[in-house]
Coordinates of C-alpha atoms in Angstrom, one line a residue:
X1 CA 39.0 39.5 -246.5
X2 CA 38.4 38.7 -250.1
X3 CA 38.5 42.0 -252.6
X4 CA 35.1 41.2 -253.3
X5 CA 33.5 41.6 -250.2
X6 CA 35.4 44.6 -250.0
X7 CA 34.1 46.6 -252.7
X8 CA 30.9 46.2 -251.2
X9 CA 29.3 49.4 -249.5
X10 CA 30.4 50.4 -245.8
X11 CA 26.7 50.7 -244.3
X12 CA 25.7 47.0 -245.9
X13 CA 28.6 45.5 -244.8
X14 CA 27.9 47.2 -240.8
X15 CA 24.3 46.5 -241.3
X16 CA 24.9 42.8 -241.8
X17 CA 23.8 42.2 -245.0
X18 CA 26.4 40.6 -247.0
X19 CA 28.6 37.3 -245.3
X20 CA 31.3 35.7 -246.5
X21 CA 31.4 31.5 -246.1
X22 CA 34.2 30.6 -244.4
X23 CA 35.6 27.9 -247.0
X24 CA 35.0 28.7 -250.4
X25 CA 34.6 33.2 -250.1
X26 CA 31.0 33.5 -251.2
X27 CA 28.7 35.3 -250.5
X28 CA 26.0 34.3 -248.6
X29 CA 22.3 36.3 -247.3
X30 CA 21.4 36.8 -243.9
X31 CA 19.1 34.8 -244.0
X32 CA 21.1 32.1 -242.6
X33 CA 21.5 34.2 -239.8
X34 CA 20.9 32.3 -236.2
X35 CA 18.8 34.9 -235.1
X36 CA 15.1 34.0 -235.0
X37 CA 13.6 31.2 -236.4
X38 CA 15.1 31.6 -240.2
X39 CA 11.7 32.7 -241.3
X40 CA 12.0 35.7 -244.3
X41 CA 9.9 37.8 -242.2
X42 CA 11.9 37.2 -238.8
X43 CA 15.1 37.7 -240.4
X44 CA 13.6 40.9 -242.3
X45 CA 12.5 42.3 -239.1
X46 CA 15.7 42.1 -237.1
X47 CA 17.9 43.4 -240.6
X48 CA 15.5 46.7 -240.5
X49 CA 16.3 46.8 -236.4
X50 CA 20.1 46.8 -237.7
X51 CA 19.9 49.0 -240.1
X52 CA 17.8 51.5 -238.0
X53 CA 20.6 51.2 -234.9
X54 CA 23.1 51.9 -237.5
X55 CA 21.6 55.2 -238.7
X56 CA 21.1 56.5 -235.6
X57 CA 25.3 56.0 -234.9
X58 CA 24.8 52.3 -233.2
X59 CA 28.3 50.5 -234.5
X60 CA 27.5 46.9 -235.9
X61 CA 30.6 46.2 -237.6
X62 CA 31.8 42.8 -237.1
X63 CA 35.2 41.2 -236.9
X64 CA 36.2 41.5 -240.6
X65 CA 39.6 43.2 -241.1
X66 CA 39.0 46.6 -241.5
X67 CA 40.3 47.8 -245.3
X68 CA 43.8 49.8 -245.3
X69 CA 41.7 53.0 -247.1
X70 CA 39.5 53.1 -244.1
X71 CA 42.2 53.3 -241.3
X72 CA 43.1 57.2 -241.8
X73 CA 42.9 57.9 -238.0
X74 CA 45.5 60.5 -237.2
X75 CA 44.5 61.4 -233.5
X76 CA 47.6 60.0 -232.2
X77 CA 46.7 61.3 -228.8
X78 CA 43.6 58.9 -227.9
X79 CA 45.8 55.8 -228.1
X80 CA 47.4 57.4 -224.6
X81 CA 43.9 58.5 -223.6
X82 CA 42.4 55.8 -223.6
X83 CA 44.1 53.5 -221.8
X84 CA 44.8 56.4 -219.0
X85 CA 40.9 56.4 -218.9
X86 CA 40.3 52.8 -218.5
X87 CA 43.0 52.4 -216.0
X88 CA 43.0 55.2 -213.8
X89 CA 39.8 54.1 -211.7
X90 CA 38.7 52.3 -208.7
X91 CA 39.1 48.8 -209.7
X92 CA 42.9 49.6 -210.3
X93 CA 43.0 51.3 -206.7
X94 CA 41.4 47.6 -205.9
X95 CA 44.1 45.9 -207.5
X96 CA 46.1 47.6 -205.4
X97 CA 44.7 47.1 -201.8
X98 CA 45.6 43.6 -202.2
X99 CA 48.8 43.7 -201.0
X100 CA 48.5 44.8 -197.7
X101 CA 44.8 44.2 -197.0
X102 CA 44.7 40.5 -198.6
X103 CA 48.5 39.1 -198.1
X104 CA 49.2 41.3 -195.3
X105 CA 52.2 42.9 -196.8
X106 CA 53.7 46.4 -195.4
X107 CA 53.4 49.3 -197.5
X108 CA 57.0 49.3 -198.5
X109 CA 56.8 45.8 -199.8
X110 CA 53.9 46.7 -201.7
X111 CA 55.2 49.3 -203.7
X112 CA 58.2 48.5 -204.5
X113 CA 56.5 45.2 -206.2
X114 CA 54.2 47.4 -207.8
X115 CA 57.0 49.6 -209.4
X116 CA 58.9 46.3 -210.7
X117 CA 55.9 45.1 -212.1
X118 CA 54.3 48.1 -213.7
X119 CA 57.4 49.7 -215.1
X120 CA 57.9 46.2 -217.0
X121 CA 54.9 44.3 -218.3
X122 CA 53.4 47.4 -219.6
X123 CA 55.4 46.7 -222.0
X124 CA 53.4 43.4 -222.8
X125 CA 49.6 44.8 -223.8
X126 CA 51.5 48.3 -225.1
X127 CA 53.4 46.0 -227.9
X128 CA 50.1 44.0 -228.6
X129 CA 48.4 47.4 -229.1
X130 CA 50.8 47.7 -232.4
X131 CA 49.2 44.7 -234.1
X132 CA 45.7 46.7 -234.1
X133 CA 47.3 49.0 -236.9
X134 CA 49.6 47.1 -238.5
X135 CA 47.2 44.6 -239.3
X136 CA 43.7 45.9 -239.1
X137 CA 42.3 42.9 -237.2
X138 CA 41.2 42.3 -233.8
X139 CA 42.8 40.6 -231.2
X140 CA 40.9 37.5 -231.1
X141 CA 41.3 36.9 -235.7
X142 CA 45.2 38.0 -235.0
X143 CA 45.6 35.0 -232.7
X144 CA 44.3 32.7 -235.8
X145 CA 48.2 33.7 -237.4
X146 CA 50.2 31.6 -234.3
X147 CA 46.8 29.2 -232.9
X148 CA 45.5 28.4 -236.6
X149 CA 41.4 29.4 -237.5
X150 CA 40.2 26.5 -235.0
X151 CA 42.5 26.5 -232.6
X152 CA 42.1 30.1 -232.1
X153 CA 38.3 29.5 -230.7
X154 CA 40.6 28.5 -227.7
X155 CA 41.6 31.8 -226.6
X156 CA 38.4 33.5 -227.9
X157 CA 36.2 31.1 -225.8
X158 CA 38.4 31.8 -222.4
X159 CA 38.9 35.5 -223.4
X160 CA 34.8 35.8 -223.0
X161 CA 34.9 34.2 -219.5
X162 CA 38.0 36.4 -219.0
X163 CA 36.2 39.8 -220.2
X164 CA 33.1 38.7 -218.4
X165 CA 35.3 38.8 -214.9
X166 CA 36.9 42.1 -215.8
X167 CA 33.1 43.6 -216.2
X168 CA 31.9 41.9 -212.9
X169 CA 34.8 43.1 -210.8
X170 CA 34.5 46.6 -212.3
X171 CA 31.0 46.7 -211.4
X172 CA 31.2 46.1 -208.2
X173 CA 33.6 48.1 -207.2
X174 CA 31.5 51.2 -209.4
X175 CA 28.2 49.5 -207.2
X176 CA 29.9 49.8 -203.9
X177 CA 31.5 53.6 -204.6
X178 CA 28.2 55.0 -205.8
X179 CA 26.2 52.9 -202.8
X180 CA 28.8 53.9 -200.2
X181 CA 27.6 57.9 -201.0
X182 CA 23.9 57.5 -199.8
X183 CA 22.0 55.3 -197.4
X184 CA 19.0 55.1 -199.9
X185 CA 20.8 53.5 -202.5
X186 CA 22.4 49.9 -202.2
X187 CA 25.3 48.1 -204.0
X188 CA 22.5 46.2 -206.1
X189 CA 21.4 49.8 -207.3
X190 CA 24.4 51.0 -208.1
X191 CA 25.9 47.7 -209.8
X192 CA 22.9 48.0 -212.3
X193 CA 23.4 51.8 -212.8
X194 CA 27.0 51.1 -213.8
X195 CA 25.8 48.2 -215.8
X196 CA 23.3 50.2 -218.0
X197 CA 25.4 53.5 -218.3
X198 CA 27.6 51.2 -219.6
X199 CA 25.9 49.1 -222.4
X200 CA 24.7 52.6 -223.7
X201 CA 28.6 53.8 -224.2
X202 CA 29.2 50.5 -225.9
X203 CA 26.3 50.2 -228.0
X204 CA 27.6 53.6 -230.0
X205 CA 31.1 51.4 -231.0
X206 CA 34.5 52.3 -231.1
X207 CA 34.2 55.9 -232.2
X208 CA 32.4 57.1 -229.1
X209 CA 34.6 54.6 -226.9
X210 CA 37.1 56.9 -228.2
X211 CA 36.0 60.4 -227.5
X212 CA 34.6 59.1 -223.9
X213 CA 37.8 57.5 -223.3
X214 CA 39.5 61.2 -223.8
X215 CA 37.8 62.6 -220.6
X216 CA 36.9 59.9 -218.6
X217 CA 40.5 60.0 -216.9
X218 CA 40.4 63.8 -215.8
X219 CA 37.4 63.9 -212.6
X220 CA 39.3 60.5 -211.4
X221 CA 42.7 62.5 -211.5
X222 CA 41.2 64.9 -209.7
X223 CA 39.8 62.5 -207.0
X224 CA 43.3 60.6 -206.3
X225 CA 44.6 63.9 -206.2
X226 CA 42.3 65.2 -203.6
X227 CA 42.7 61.7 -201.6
X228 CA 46.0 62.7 -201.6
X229 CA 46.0 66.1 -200.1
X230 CA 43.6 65.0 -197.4
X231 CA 44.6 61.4 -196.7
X232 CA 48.2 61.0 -196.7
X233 CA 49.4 62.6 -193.5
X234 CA 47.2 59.8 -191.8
X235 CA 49.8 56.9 -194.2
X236 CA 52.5 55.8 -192.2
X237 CA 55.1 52.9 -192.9
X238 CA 54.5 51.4 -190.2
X239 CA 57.1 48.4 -189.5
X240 CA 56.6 44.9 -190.6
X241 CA 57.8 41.5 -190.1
X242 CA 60.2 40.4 -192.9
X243 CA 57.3 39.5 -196.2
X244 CA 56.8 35.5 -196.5
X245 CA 58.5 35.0 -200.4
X246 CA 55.2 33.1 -201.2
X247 CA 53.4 36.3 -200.4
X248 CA 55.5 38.4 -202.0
X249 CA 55.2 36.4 -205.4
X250 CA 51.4 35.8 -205.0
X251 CA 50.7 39.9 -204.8
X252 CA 52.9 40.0 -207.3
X253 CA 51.4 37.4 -209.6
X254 CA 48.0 39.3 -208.8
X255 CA 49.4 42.9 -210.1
X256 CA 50.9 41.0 -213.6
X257 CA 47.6 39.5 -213.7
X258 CA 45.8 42.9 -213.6
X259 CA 48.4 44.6 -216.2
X260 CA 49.1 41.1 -218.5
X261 CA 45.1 40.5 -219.4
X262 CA 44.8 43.6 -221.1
X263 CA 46.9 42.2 -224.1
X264 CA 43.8 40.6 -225.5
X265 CA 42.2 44.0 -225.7
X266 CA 44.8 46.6 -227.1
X267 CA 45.0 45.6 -230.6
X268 CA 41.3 45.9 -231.0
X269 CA 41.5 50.3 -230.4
X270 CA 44.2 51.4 -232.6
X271 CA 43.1 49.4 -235.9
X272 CA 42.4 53.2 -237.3
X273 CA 46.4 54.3 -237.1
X274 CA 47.6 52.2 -239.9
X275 CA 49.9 55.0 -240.9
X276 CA 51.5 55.5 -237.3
X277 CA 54.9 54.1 -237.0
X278 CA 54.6 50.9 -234.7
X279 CA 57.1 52.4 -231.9
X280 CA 54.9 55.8 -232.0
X281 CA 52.0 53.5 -230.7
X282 CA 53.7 51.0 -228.0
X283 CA 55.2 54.6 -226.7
X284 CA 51.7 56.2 -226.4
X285 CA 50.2 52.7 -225.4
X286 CA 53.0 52.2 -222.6
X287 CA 52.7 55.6 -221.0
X288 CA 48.9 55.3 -220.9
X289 CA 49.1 52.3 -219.2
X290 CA 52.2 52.8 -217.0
X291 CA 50.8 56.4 -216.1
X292 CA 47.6 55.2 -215.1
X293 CA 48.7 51.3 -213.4
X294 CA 51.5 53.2 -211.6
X295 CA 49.2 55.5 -209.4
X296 CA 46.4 53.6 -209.4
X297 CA 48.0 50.9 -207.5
X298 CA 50.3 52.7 -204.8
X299 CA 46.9 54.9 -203.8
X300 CA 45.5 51.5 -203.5
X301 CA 48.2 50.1 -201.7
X302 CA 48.9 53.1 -199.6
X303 CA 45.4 53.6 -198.5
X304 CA 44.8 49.9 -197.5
X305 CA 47.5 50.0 -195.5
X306 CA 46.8 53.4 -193.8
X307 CA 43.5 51.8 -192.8
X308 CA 44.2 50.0 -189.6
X309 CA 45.3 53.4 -188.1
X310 CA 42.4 55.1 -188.9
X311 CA 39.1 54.2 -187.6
X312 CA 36.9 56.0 -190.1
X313 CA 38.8 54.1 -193.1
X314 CA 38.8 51.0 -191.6
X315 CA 34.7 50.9 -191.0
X316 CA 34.3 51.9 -194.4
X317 CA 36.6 49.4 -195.8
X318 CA 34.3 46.8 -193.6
X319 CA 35.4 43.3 -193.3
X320 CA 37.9 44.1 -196.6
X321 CA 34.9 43.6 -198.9
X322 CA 33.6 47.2 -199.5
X323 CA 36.7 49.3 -201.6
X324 CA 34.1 51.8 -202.3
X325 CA 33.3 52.9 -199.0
X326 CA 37.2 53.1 -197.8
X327 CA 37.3 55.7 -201.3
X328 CA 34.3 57.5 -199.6
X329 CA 35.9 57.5 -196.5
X330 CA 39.3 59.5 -197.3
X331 CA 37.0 61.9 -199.7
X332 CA 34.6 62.5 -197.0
X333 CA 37.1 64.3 -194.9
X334 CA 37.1 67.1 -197.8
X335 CA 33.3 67.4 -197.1
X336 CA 30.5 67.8 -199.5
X337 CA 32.7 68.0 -202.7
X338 CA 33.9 64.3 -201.4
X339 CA 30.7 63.2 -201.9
X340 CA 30.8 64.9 -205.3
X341 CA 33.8 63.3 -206.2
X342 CA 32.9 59.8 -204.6
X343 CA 29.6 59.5 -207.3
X344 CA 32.0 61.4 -210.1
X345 CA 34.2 58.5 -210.0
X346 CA 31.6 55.7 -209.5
X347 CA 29.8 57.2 -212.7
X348 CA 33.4 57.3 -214.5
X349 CA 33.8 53.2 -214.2
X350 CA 32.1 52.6 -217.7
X351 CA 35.2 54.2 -218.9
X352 CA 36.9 50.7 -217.9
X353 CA 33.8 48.6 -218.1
X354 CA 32.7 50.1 -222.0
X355 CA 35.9 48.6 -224.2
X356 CA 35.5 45.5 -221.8
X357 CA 32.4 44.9 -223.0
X358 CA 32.8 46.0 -226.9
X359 CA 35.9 43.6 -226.4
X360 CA 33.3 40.7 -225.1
X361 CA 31.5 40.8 -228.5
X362 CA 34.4 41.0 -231.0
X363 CA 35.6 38.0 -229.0
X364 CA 32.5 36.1 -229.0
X365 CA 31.9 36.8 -232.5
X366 CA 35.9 34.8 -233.3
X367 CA 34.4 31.4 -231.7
X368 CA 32.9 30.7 -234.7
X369 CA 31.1 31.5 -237.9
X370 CA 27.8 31.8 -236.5
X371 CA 28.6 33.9 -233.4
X372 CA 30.1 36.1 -236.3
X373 CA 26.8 36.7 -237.8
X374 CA 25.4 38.3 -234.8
X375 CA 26.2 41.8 -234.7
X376 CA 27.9 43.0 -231.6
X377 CA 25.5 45.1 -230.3
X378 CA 23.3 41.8 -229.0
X379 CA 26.5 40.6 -227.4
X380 CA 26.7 43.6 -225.2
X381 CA 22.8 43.3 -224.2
X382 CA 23.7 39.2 -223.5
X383 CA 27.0 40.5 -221.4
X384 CA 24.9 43.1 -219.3
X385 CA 22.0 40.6 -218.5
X386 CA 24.6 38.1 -217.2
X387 CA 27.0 40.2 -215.1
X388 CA 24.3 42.0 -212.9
X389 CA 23.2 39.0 -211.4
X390 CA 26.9 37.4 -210.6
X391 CA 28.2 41.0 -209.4
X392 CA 25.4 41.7 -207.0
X393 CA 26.8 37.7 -205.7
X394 CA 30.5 38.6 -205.6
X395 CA 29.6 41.6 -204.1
X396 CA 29.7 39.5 -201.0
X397 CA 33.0 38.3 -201.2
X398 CA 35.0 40.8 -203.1
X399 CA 38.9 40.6 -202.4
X400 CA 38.5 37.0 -203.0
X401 CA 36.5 37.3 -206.1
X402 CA 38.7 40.1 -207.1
X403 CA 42.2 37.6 -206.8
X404 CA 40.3 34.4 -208.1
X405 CA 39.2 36.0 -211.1
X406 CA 42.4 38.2 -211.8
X407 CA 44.5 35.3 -211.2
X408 CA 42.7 32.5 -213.5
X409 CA 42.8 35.6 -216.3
X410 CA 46.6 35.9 -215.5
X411 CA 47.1 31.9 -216.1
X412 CA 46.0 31.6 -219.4
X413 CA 47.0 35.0 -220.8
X414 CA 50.5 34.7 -220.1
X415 CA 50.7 31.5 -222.3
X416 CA 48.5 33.1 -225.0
X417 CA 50.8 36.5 -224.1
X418 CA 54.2 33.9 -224.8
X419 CA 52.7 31.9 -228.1
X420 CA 51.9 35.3 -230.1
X421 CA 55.0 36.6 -229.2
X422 CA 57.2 33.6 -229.8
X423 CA 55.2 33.4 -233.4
X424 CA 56.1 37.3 -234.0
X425 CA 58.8 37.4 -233.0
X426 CA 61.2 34.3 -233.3
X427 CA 58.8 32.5 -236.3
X428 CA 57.9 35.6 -238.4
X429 CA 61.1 37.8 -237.6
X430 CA 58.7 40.7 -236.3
X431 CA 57.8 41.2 -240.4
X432 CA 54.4 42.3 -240.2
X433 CA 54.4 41.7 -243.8
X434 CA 54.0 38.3 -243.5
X435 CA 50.7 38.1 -242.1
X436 CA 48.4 37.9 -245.0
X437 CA 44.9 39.1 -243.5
X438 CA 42.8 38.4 -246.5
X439 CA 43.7 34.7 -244.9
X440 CA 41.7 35.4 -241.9
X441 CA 38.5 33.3 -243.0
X442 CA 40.3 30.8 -244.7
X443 CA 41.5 27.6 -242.7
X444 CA 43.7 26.1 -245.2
X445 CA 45.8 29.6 -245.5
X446 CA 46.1 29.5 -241.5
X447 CA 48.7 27.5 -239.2
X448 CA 47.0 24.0 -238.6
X449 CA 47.2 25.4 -234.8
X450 CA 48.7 22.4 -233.5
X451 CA 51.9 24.2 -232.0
X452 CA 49.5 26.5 -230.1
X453 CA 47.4 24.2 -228.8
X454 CA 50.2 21.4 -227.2
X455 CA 52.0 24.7 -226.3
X456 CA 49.0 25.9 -224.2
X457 CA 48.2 22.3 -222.8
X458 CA 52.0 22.1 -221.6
X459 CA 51.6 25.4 -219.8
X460 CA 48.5 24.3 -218.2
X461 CA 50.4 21.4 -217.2
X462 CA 52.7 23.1 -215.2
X463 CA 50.2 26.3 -214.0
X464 CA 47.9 23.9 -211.8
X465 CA 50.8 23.0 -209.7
X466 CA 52.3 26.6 -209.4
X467 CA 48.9 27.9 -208.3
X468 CA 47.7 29.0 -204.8
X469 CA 44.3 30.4 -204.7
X470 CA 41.5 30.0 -201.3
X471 CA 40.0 26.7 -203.1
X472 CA 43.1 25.2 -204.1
X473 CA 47.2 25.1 -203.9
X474 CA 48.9 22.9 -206.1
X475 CA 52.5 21.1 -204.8
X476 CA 54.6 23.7 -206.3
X477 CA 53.3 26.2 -204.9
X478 CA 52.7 24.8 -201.2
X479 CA 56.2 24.0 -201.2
X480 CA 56.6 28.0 -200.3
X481 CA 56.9 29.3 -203.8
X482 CA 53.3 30.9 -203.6
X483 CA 51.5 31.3 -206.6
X484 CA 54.0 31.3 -209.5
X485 CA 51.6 30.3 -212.0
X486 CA 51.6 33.1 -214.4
X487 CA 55.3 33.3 -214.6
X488 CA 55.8 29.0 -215.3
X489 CA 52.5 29.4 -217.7
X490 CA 54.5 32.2 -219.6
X491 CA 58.1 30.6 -219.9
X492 CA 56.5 27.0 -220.4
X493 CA 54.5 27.8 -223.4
X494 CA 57.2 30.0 -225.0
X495 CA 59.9 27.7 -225.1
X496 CA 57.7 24.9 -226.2
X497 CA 55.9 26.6 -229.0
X498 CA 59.1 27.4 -230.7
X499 CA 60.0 24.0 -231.6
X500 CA 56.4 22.7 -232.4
X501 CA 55.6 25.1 -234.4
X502 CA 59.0 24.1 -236.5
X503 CA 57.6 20.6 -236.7
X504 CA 54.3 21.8 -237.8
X505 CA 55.9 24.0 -240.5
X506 CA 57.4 21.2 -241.9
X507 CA 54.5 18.9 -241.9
X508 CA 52.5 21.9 -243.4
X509 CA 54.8 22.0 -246.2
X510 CA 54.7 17.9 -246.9
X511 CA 51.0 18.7 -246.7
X512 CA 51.3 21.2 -249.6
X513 CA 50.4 24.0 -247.8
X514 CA 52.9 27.4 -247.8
X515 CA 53.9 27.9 -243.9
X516 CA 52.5 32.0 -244.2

């Protein structure tokens, strides 16, 4: 961001009254904004809307690189929080139920594949949470440093799909819990009650996203704790036929998937902690995810598994579709405070649901210039009005909306996951110092995005053949693999970027333009 634009006033620059152009760094009215007609009067209207939201707490910052005196955040603590809050709920329990209810895996199998997996790509969204501070950007303008400023609309564009899924599984799931407590109230009802509690908590920005985020993760601890004590003499290990390996590697493709898709999200809730040495935040970042993940998915696990043997489980886990009622099942044998409990943690989903969708704008708002001139706040109403309708459909269907969506998020984020990191890390020598994010605007200071781009088309190349989902199996993976697709996406687009990106260097510099 230029030093000009800068030095202009915090609540003009939230309220959305100064731009920058893209090209040339000046300044330009709001005038030009998209929103209405471009009519003075509409466009007056809709500043004085923004400027009253903001008063009144309503964040409308957009995705400009928050300046280095303004990230003075010292509560180290919420990094940890946070991501404890947003992971420690029902859709992680659902993440987990996969294994045995969906692949037909024994319980043993399952955990042990969660334990591999969680104890290691934890690692992956906790070391894209350092960015957020080093670098004050979002994840979405960080990806312009390795994809270049219009190659990055790429990622942005599928990270809204992406972030769209997350909100529509989590809703469901919060829909069914809260429905499964009361025959008055339906999972329609409670999808849009999740929905609504949730635009509210994301219409106050990242400051109260923070401060919810603190306590969210303490009524569901209490939950799986209680689940625990009255549920688990009823788990047995039962014995099981020898897992298939295609199984095997499809839950476990399905568990990355749920843990690797957060790496487009971390960087954008630690941009406050500039001053926080980088292995202070992957530390706090790792053990709020691995603390949460971990537990989350063995309940999950355990629980599906435990339902065949236990009639009042198994009609409220239904025909597989209803994750909610198989949570009010194992509460309700604790009585009335179940029931307590069972609404407690469907009302605690916007803790998961909340960053999703503040994430959603920020990544809309990277497409492109004119989605950047929108403040965020409209994205989040745009987000809600879409995922009510498509949750109350996928309600119908869940475990297979639940793997379909997690599993298409898990393709393409691995190779995003493997570009950044092969541009950090092997291309830039893990300097943060030589990202220059008064570039972020500015094409011609950017990579030409080339690399990125044939990287990413490579690894698609070689996903749709490693992928197994109901509605198709490529030959890779019917030859007995099972879906591998996340794990060839990942290595293919790595090892590929590396030398592109050296070609593209070189043809930047013939070009006349400095590499970074």
């Amino acid at each position: 961001m230029s030093s000009s634009l800068e030095k202009e006033s915090p609540k003009e620059l939230e309220a959305g009254f100064v731009l920058e152009d893209q090209e040339t760094g000046t300044k330009e009215s709001t005038e030009s904004s998209p929103i209405g007609d471009g009519a003075r009067g509409e466009q007056t209207k809709f500043q004085r809307f923004t400027t009253f939201l903001t008063k009144y707490g309503i964040e409308t910052h957009g995705i400009d690189p928050i300046p280095r005196e303004d990230r003075t955040d010292k509560r180290l603590y919420q990094m940890f929080l946070a991501w404890l809050s947003v992971n420690l709920n029902v859709l992680t329990f659902s993440t987990g139920t996969v294994g045995p209810a969906f692949f037909g895996l024994g319980l043993r199998d399952s955990l042990i594949i969660i334990l591999m997996v969680d104890l290691v790509l934890c690692a992956v969204p906790a070391y894209f949470a350092v960015f957020g501070p080093k670098l004050g950007t979002r994840a979405m303008v960080q990806s312009r440093f390795s994809w270049g400023f219009y190659g990055s609309m790429i990622p942005s564009i599928l990270n809204v799909f992406s972030l769209q899924g997350f909100l529509i599984l989590n809703c469901i799931v919060g829909g069914q819990t809260l429905a499964s407590v009361s025959d008055k109230l339906n999972d329609t009802a409670g999808i849009v009650i999740i929905a609504v509690i949730s635009l509210v908590v994301t219409f106050c920005g990242y400051r109260v996203l923070h401060w919810y985020e603190s306590f969210a993760w303490f009524p569901n601890l209490i939950a799986f704790l209680v689940m625990l004590g009255v549920g688990a003499k009823h788990i047995e290990n039962n014995p099981m036929p020898p897992p298939e390996p295609s199984a095997v590697l499809s839950y476990a493709s399905v568990v990355v998937s749920s843990v690797l898709s957060w790496c487009t999200m971390t960087p954008d809730y630690g941009v406050y902690h500039a001053d926080t040495p980088s292995w202070h935040i992957f530390l706090y970042v790792y053990l709020g995810f691995f603390c949460s993940s971990l537990p989350g998915h063995m309940l999950g696990a355990a629980f599906a598994a435990g339902a065949p043997a236990v009639p009042a489980w198994q009609a409220g886990l239904g025909d597989g579709s209803d994750v909610g009622g198989l949570l009010e099942a194992v509460l309700a044998m604790s009585g009335g405070f179940g029931k307590f409990l069972t609404v407690v943690i469907a009302l605690t989903i916007p803790s998961a649901v909340a960053p999703t969708m503040y994430s959603f704008g920020t990544s809309f708002m990277a497409v492109t210039p004119l989605f950047a001139k929108i403040p965020r706040y409209v994205y989040a109403i745009i987000s809600t009005a879409i995922l009510i309708p498509v949750a109350i459909v996928g309600a119908t269907r869940f475990y297979n909306t639940l793997v379909d969506i997690l599993s298409i998020i898990g393709y393409w984020s691995s190779s995003f996951a493997a570009i950044v990191f092969a541009e950090h890390f092997i291309i830039r020598r893990n300097r943060f110092s030589s990202y220059n994010t008064e570039d972020w605007d500015k094409p011609s200071k950017l990579p030409l995005g080339i690399a990125a781009v044939l990287a990413f088309a490579c690894s698609i190349g070689i996903i749709v053949p490693s992928m197994s989902q109901v509605w198709y199996t490529g030959p890779i993976a019917n030859s007995g693999t099972g879906d591998i697709g996340v794990y060839t996406g990942f290595f293919t687009a790595g090892l590929l970027y590396v030398p592109f990106r050296l070609v593209e260097r070189n043809v930047e510099r013939k070009m006349g333009r400095e590499p970074f």
